[in-house]
Structures are given as structure tokens and as C-alpha cells.
mmCIF file of C-alpha atoms in Angstrom:
data_model
loop_
_atom_site.group_PDB
_atom_site.id
_atom_site.type_symbol
_atom_site.label_atom_id
_atom_site.label_comp_id
_atom_site.label_asym_id
_atom_site.label_seq_id
_atom_site.Cartn_x
_atom_site.Cartn_y
_atom_site.Cartn_z
ATOM 1 C CA UNK A 156 0.000 0.000 0.000
ATOM 2 C CA UNK A 157 1.153 3.477 -0.811
ATOM 3 C CA UNK A 158 2.497 5.524 2.073
ATOM 4 C CA UNK A 159 1.845 9.233 2.349
ATOM 5 C CA UNK A 160 4.378 11.233 4.373
ATOM 6 C CA UNK A 161 2.750 14.640 3.949
ATOM 7 C CA UNK A 162 2.386 15.463 7.659
ATOM 8 C CA UNK A 163 5.955 14.466 8.522
ATOM 9 C CA UNK A 164 7.418 16.327 5.557
ATOM 10 C CA UNK A 165 5.463 19.529 6.184
ATOM 11 C CA UNK A 166 6.402 19.633 9.856
ATOM 12 C CA UNK A 167 10.010 18.821 8.995
ATOM 13 C CA UNK A 168 10.198 21.844 6.708
ATOM 14 C CA UNK A 169 9.356 24.133 9.638
ATOM 15 C CA UNK A 170 11.070 22.197 12.436
ATOM 16 C CA UNK A 171 14.406 21.970 10.635
ATOM 17 C CA UNK A 172 14.564 25.765 10.540
ATOM 18 C CA UNK A 173 13.847 26.002 14.269
ATOM 19 C CA UNK A 174 16.570 23.433 15.022
ATOM 20 C CA UNK A 175 19.092 25.206 12.787
ATOM 21 C CA UNK A 176 18.287 28.569 14.380
ATOM 22 C CA UNK A 177 18.762 27.108 17.837
ATOM 23 C CA UNK A 178 22.045 25.502 16.753
ATOM 24 C CA UNK A 179 23.381 28.859 15.550
ATOM 25 C CA UNK A 180 22.229 30.530 18.782
ATOM 26 C CA UNK A 181 23.971 27.872 20.880
ATOM 27 C CA UNK A 182 27.125 28.126 18.756
ATOM 28 C CA UNK A 183 27.377 31.912 18.961
ATOM 29 C CA UNK A 184 26.483 32.077 22.650
ATOM 30 C CA UNK A 185 29.047 29.480 23.637
ATOM 31 C CA UNK A 186 31.450 31.935 25.246
ATOM 32 C CA UNK A 187 28.989 33.312 27.780
ATOM 33 C CA UNK A 188 26.414 30.550 28.261
ATOM 34 C CA UNK A 189 26.302 26.744 28.005
ATOM 35 C CA UNK A 190 26.857 25.533 24.473
ATOM 36 C CA UNK A 191 29.572 25.978 21.893
ATOM 37 C CA UNK A 192 30.884 24.359 18.772
ATOM 38 C CA UNK A 193 30.328 20.742 19.774
ATOM 39 C CA UNK A 194 26.664 21.012 20.777
ATOM 40 C CA UNK A 195 25.902 23.399 17.925
ATOM 41 C CA UNK A 196 27.448 21.007 15.423
ATOM 42 C CA UNK A 197 25.556 18.039 16.817
ATOM 43 C CA UNK A 198 22.293 19.967 16.655
ATOM 44 C CA UNK A 199 22.947 21.067 13.069
ATOM 45 C CA UNK A 200 23.584 17.480 12.051
ATOM 46 C CA UNK A 201 20.395 16.514 13.928
ATOM 47 C CA UNK A 202 18.481 18.917 11.685
ATOM 48 C CA UNK A 203 20.029 17.331 8.597
ATOM 49 C CA UNK A 204 19.220 13.856 9.963
ATOM 50 C CA UNK A 205 15.604 14.975 10.405
ATOM 51 C CA UNK A 206 15.581 15.986 6.737
ATOM 52 C CA UNK A 207 17.046 12.574 5.902
ATOM 53 C CA UNK A 208 14.275 10.849 7.849
ATOM 54 C CA UNK A 209 11.468 12.791 6.205
ATOM 55 C CA UNK A 210 12.857 12.793 2.676
ATOM 56 C CA UNK A 211 15.399 10.404 1.180
ATOM 57 C CA UNK A 212 19.145 10.553 0.752
ATOM 58 C CA UNK A 213 18.996 11.673 -2.879
ATOM 59 C CA UNK A 214 16.743 14.651 -2.146
ATOM 60 C CA UNK A 215 18.832 15.826 0.784
ATOM 61 C CA UNK A 216 22.020 15.555 -1.266
ATOM 62 C CA UNK A 217 20.300 17.696 -3.907
ATOM 63 C CA UNK A 218 19.335 20.300 -1.266
ATOM 64 C CA UNK A 219 22.756 20.346 0.429
ATOM 65 C CA UNK A 220 25.385 19.340 -2.126
ATOM 66 C CA UNK A 221 28.150 19.089 0.471
ATOM 67 C CA UNK A 222 30.903 16.499 0.659
ATOM 68 C CA UNK A 223 31.153 16.079 4.416
ATOM 69 C CA UNK A 224 34.662 14.629 4.229
ATOM 70 C CA UNK A 225 35.877 17.964 2.859
ATOM 71 C CA UNK A 226 34.014 19.622 5.732
ATOM 72 C CA UNK A 227 36.121 17.652 8.251
ATOM 73 C CA UNK A 228 39.281 18.780 6.454
ATOM 74 C CA UNK A 229 38.153 22.404 6.330
ATOM 75 C CA UNK A 230 37.342 22.400 10.035
ATOM 76 C CA UNK A 231 40.699 20.895 10.974
ATOM 77 C CA UNK A 232 42.427 23.450 8.726
ATOM 78 C CA UNK A 233 40.605 26.419 10.302
ATOM 79 C CA UNK A 234 41.321 25.190 13.828
ATOM 80 C CA UNK A 235 45.005 24.499 13.209
ATOM 81 C CA UNK A 236 45.488 27.839 11.439
ATOM 82 C CA UNK A 237 43.879 29.619 14.391
ATOM 83 C CA UNK A 238 46.156 27.732 16.769
ATOM 84 C CA UNK A 239 49.240 28.503 14.688
ATOM 85 C CA UNK A 240 48.282 32.166 14.180
ATOM 86 C CA UNK A 241 49.935 33.161 17.446
ATOM 87 C CA UNK A 242 53.314 32.225 16.007
ATOM 88 C CA UNK A 243 53.117 35.182 13.596
ATOM 89 C CA UNK A 244 53.079 37.602 16.523
ATOM 90 C CA UNK A 245 55.828 35.912 18.522
ATOM 91 C CA UNK A 246 53.547 34.456 21.224
ATOM 92 C CA UNK A 247 53.078 30.763 22.136
ATOM 93 C CA UNK A 248 50.744 28.401 20.296
ATOM 94 C CA UNK A 249 47.010 28.646 21.076
ATOM 95 C CA UNK A 250 47.321 32.244 22.231
ATOM 96 C CA UNK A 251 44.022 33.948 21.434
ATOM 97 C CA UNK A 252 43.358 37.620 20.932
ATOM 98 C CA UNK A 253 40.236 39.733 21.156
ATOM 99 C CA UNK A 254 39.182 43.267 20.407
ATOM 100 C CA UNK A 255 36.074 45.331 21.058
ATOM 101 C CA UNK A 256 34.513 46.652 17.893
ATOM 102 C CA UNK A 257 31.564 48.976 17.306
ATOM 103 C CA UNK A 258 29.262 47.368 14.755
ATOM 104 C CA UNK A 259 26.392 49.591 13.489
ATOM 105 C CA UNK A 260 23.411 47.369 14.318
ATOM 106 C CA UNK A 261 24.846 45.097 16.994
ATOM 107 C CA UNK A 262 26.621 47.735 19.079
ATOM 108 C CA UNK A 263 29.731 47.286 21.181
ATOM 109 C CA UNK A 264 30.739 43.643 20.761
ATOM 110 C CA UNK A 265 33.961 41.718 21.273
ATOM 111 C CA UNK A 266 35.419 39.678 18.454
ATOM 112 C CA UNK A 267 37.526 36.795 19.732
ATOM 113 C CA UNK A 268 39.685 34.361 17.754
ATOM 114 C CA UNK A 269 38.391 31.528 19.947
ATOM 115 C CA UNK A 270 35.223 31.719 17.814
ATOM 116 C CA UNK A 271 37.300 30.707 14.793
ATOM 117 C CA UNK A 272 38.635 27.705 16.719
ATOM 118 C CA UNK A 273 35.052 26.864 17.679
ATOM 119 C CA UNK A 274 34.008 27.187 14.036
ATOM 120 C CA UNK A 275 36.572 24.517 13.189
ATOM 121 C CA UNK A 276 35.179 22.257 15.921
ATOM 122 C CA UNK A 277 31.660 22.895 14.586
ATOM 123 C CA UNK A 278 32.604 21.943 11.026
ATOM 124 C CA UNK A 279 34.441 18.795 12.174
ATOM 125 C CA UNK A 280 31.512 17.650 14.326
ATOM 126 C CA UNK A 281 28.960 18.190 11.534
ATOM 127 C CA UNK A 282 31.261 16.482 9.035
ATOM 128 C CA UNK A 283 32.017 13.444 11.184
ATOM 129 C CA UNK A 284 28.398 12.885 12.219
ATOM 130 C CA UNK A 285 27.020 13.235 8.707
ATOM 131 C CA UNK A 286 29.789 11.038 7.244
ATOM 132 C CA UNK A 287 28.991 8.270 9.729
ATOM 133 C CA UNK A 288 25.238 8.464 9.155
ATOM 134 C CA UNK A 289 25.447 8.679 5.366
ATOM 135 C CA UNK A 290 27.943 5.799 5.192
ATOM 136 C CA UNK A 291 25.712 3.579 7.315
ATOM 137 C CA UNK A 292 22.593 4.654 5.408
ATOM 138 C CA UNK A 293 24.037 3.996 1.972
ATOM 139 C CA UNK A 294 25.355 0.464 2.612
ATOM 140 C CA UNK A 295 22.945 -2.304 1.654
ATOM 141 C CA UNK B 111 1.947 42.236 42.314
ATOM 142 C CA UNK B 112 4.874 39.911 42.935
ATOM 143 C CA UNK B 113 2.614 37.529 44.809
ATOM 144 C CA UNK B 114 0.151 37.445 41.904
ATOM 145 C CA UNK B 115 2.846 36.389 39.414
ATOM 146 C CA UNK B 116 4.252 33.842 41.851
ATOM 147 C CA UNK B 117 0.833 32.310 42.434
ATOM 148 C CA UNK B 118 0.148 32.335 38.698
ATOM 149 C CA UNK B 119 3.359 30.547 37.815
ATOM 150 C CA UNK B 120 2.853 28.075 40.659
ATOM 151 C CA UNK B 121 -0.624 27.366 39.297
ATOM 152 C CA UNK B 122 0.806 26.811 35.828
ATOM 153 C CA UNK B 123 3.421 24.402 37.197
ATOM 154 C CA UNK B 124 0.880 22.471 39.270
ATOM 155 C CA UNK B 125 -1.483 22.246 36.293
ATOM 156 C CA UNK B 126 1.325 20.887 34.131
ATOM 157 C CA UNK B 127 2.332 18.302 36.714
ATOM 158 C CA UNK B 128 -1.316 17.275 37.096
ATOM 159 C CA UNK B 129 -1.606 16.768 33.329
ATOM 160 C CA UNK B 130 1.545 14.637 33.361
ATOM 161 C CA UNK B 131 -0.023 12.525 36.103
ATOM 162 C CA UNK B 132 -3.175 12.166 34.005
ATOM 163 C CA UNK B 133 -1.196 10.976 31.009
ATOM 164 C CA UNK B 134 0.765 8.499 33.161
ATOM 165 C CA UNK B 135 -2.516 7.051 34.457
ATOM 166 C CA UNK B 136 -3.706 6.948 30.852
ATOM 167 C CA UNK B 137 -0.744 4.740 29.881
ATOM 168 C CA UNK B 138 -1.521 2.349 32.715
ATOM 169 C CA UNK B 139 -5.293 2.225 32.434
ATOM 170 C CA UNK B 140 -6.163 2.372 28.740
ATOM 171 C CA UNK B 141 -6.537 -0.890 26.795
ATOM 172 C CA UNK B 142 -4.628 -0.626 23.483
ATOM 173 C CA UNK B 143 -1.838 1.259 21.724
ATOM 174 C CA UNK B 144 -4.075 3.831 20.049
ATOM 175 C CA UNK B 145 -5.930 4.970 23.127
ATOM 176 C CA UNK B 146 -2.719 5.049 25.162
ATOM 177 C CA UNK B 147 -1.057 7.137 22.489
ATOM 178 C CA UNK B 148 -4.056 9.450 22.494
ATOM 179 C CA UNK B 149 -3.668 9.992 26.233
ATOM 180 C CA UNK B 150 0.091 10.528 26.089
ATOM 181 C CA UNK B 151 0.435 12.789 23.090
ATOM 182 C CA UNK B 152 -2.334 15.151 24.085
ATOM 183 C CA UNK B 153 -2.142 15.577 27.819
ATOM 184 C CA UNK B 154 1.630 15.430 28.232
ATOM 185 C CA UNK B 155 2.069 17.989 25.437
ATOM 186 C CA UNK B 156 -0.288 20.356 27.211
ATOM 187 C CA UNK B 157 1.409 19.547 30.534
ATOM 188 C CA UNK B 158 4.872 20.429 29.315
ATOM 189 C CA UNK B 159 3.522 23.624 27.728
ATOM 190 C CA UNK B 160 2.036 24.654 31.072
ATOM 191 C CA UNK B 161 5.294 23.880 32.886
ATOM 192 C CA UNK B 162 7.330 25.896 30.381
ATOM 193 C CA UNK B 163 4.940 28.855 30.551
ATOM 194 C CA UNK B 164 5.162 28.796 34.351
ATOM 195 C CA UNK B 165 8.960 28.744 34.193
ATOM 196 C CA UNK B 166 8.991 31.590 31.671
ATOM 197 C CA UNK B 167 6.732 33.731 33.861
ATOM 198 C CA UNK B 168 8.748 33.002 36.992
ATOM 199 C CA UNK B 169 12.155 33.851 35.558
ATOM 200 C CA UNK B 170 10.842 36.870 33.660
ATOM 201 C CA UNK B 171 9.313 38.399 36.745
ATOM 202 C CA UNK B 172 11.729 37.255 39.426
ATOM 203 C CA UNK B 173 15.025 37.812 37.621
ATOM 204 C CA UNK B 174 14.002 40.068 34.720
ATOM 205 C CA UNK B 175 15.347 37.471 32.325
ATOM 206 C CA UNK B 176 13.205 36.718 29.283
ATOM 207 C CA UNK B 177 14.508 33.396 27.994
ATOM 208 C CA UNK B 178 13.792 33.101 24.269
ATOM 209 C CA UNK B 179 14.761 29.425 24.348
ATOM 210 C CA UNK B 180 11.655 28.612 26.393
ATOM 211 C CA UNK B 181 9.439 30.324 23.820
ATOM 212 C CA UNK B 182 11.215 28.390 21.073
ATOM 213 C CA UNK B 183 10.764 25.160 23.056
ATOM 214 C CA UNK B 184 7.034 25.881 23.524
ATOM 215 C CA UNK B 185 6.565 26.391 19.784
ATOM 216 C CA UNK B 186 8.722 23.397 18.939
ATOM 217 C CA UNK B 187 7.065 20.942 21.318
ATOM 218 C CA UNK B 188 3.591 22.153 20.360
ATOM 219 C CA UNK B 189 4.503 21.541 16.719
ATOM 220 C CA UNK B 190 6.351 18.228 16.885
ATOM 221 C CA UNK B 191 4.867 16.183 19.715
ATOM 222 C CA UNK B 192 1.479 15.485 18.054
ATOM 223 C CA UNK B 193 3.302 14.548 14.847
ATOM 224 C CA UNK B 194 5.402 12.055 16.797
ATOM 225 C CA UNK B 195 2.200 10.585 18.225
ATOM 226 C CA UNK B 196 0.701 10.387 14.727
ATOM 227 C CA UNK B 197 3.773 8.593 13.356
ATOM 228 C CA UNK B 198 3.881 6.075 16.218
ATOM 229 C CA UNK B 199 0.182 5.340 15.769
ATOM 230 C CA UNK B 200 0.491 5.005 12.020
ATOM 231 C CA UNK B 201 3.440 2.641 12.178
ATOM 232 C CA UNK B 202 1.577 0.590 14.791
ATOM 233 C CA UNK B 203 -1.451 0.365 12.485
ATOM 234 C CA UNK B 204 0.580 -0.557 9.422
ATOM 235 C CA UNK B 205 2.496 -3.256 11.280
ATOM 236 C CA UNK B 206 -0.832 -4.830 12.186
ATOM 237 C CA UNK B 207 -1.359 -3.989 15.839
ATOM 238 C CA UNK B 208 -4.886 -4.992 16.847
ATOM 239 C CA UNK B 209 -7.374 -2.443 18.122
ATOM 240 C CA UNK B 210 -9.244 -2.949 21.374
ATOM 241 C CA UNK B 211 -11.805 -5.738 20.934
ATOM 242 C CA UNK B 212 -14.710 -3.437 21.834
ATOM 243 C CA UNK B 213 -13.904 -0.742 19.282
ATOM 244 C CA UNK B 214 -16.494 -0.426 16.522
ATOM 245 C CA UNK B 215 -15.078 1.599 13.644
ATOM 246 C CA UNK B 216 -11.995 1.129 11.461
ATOM 247 C CA UNK B 217 -12.083 3.556 8.552
ATOM 248 C CA UNK B 218 -8.681 2.553 7.213
ATOM 249 C CA UNK B 219 -9.587 -1.129 6.832
ATOM 250 C CA UNK B 220 -10.744 -0.729 3.225
ATOM 251 C CA UNK B 221 -7.388 0.708 2.192
ATOM 252 C CA UNK B 222 -5.295 -2.166 3.533
#
């Protein structure tokens, strides 16, 4: 008998946006509140897994044409470059710097290089999780 | 004024806990999967919404801290929990779980 996934797919279209929004909020708020790159990355991959559950692998690959193995490499590259960036200024490895900047809409905010390190962690977590799930899902 | 908000949020929390208790009794007492799922997905959704609204009110008034995550959680749970109940019920029906022997109507039987 023919299955009809209309309810699941319609709710997924809205719920995936809520999950992604929450993942970005957790990622950006990681310095001052619980959260950070790891949890944000896991929640982003949870949103993609929800899309995979509601639709199939081919559709999701058409929506997000990302090779997640490159994502792992990009994350490791960003993190190691951030770690090595201190060497340019004659300070030890993993020395981070920050500066307060006045942004027109957001006001007086601090930009910290630890966010770049966290971005690398985020990309690696999303890449590893999605690689595992896609590899298991594809094998017959 | 403070007492009113405190009493209000306490009432919300107690109402939510009561609804959770109702849904737990529904799991124990009701006869088959479909009626149990009906009890759980409706009353525990409403219960958790009441608890979250009570928490939101309490922290907003007591600490002046409006937590947007609670609002997001209210919207999210209200949206997804009934769908989860629907999917569980549907997969139970399609894998051939019997209805209660005193139930009278099965509209989906023709489409099997």
C-alpha cells in the first residue's frame, strides 16, 4: 500500500529551521552561556538527519550538495590555522586575541579568535556525524 | 503584584504536573496502543507547555530574564509532539497492531 508522508514532511520543513536557528544561537552564545561548537554542530547534524528521515538521501544531497569529508578537512584546517596564528606575533601556540569593535546594528561587541577555533570544531563535528550516518545509510 | 505572578506561575506548574499525572494514568489504564497514544500525546504535550509557561513567567518576573529558548521550546514541542504521536500510531497500524476488541469503527480497513 502506498504511504503518504505529507504530515511528517510539512512539519520537517518548519522544524528543521527552528533546530538550525537554535544551533546557531547555541554556537554563537558558547562563550557566555552553556553551548559551543560541539553542541551546535551536533544539533545542526540533527536537523540534517531529520531531513534525511522525512525525505530520502537523494533529495537531501540535492538540497545540500556538500561532501562532508571535505568539511572535516576544512574544520581541521581552520582550527590548526587559528592555533598557529599566534606564532606570527611571537607568542606561544594557542594564544588567542580579542578586540572590542563597534558594529552599526549590533553595538559594542567583542570579536575573539576563539570563535574561529570553535568554528573549526563545529565543522568537524557536523562532518564526522554526517559522514557516519550517510555511510551507514548507503550500505545495503 | 509579585505575589500574583508567583501564584500564577505556581498554578501553571501544578497544572502541568497534574496533566503529566493524568497521562501516566492513561498509559496504565487504557486498553490498546491507540488509546494510550491518544492519552500521552495530548495531555503530556499540554502539561509540558504549562510547565514551560510557568517557568517563563517566573524567571521573567523574578530575575528580569526573558529566555527566548523557552518560547522556542514551547513552539517546537507544540509543533512536533502530536506529529510524533501520529507517526507512532500510524506505524503501529501498518504493522498490524490490533485495536481494542470493543472498538467499533476502522475507517482505514478498506485501504489495507
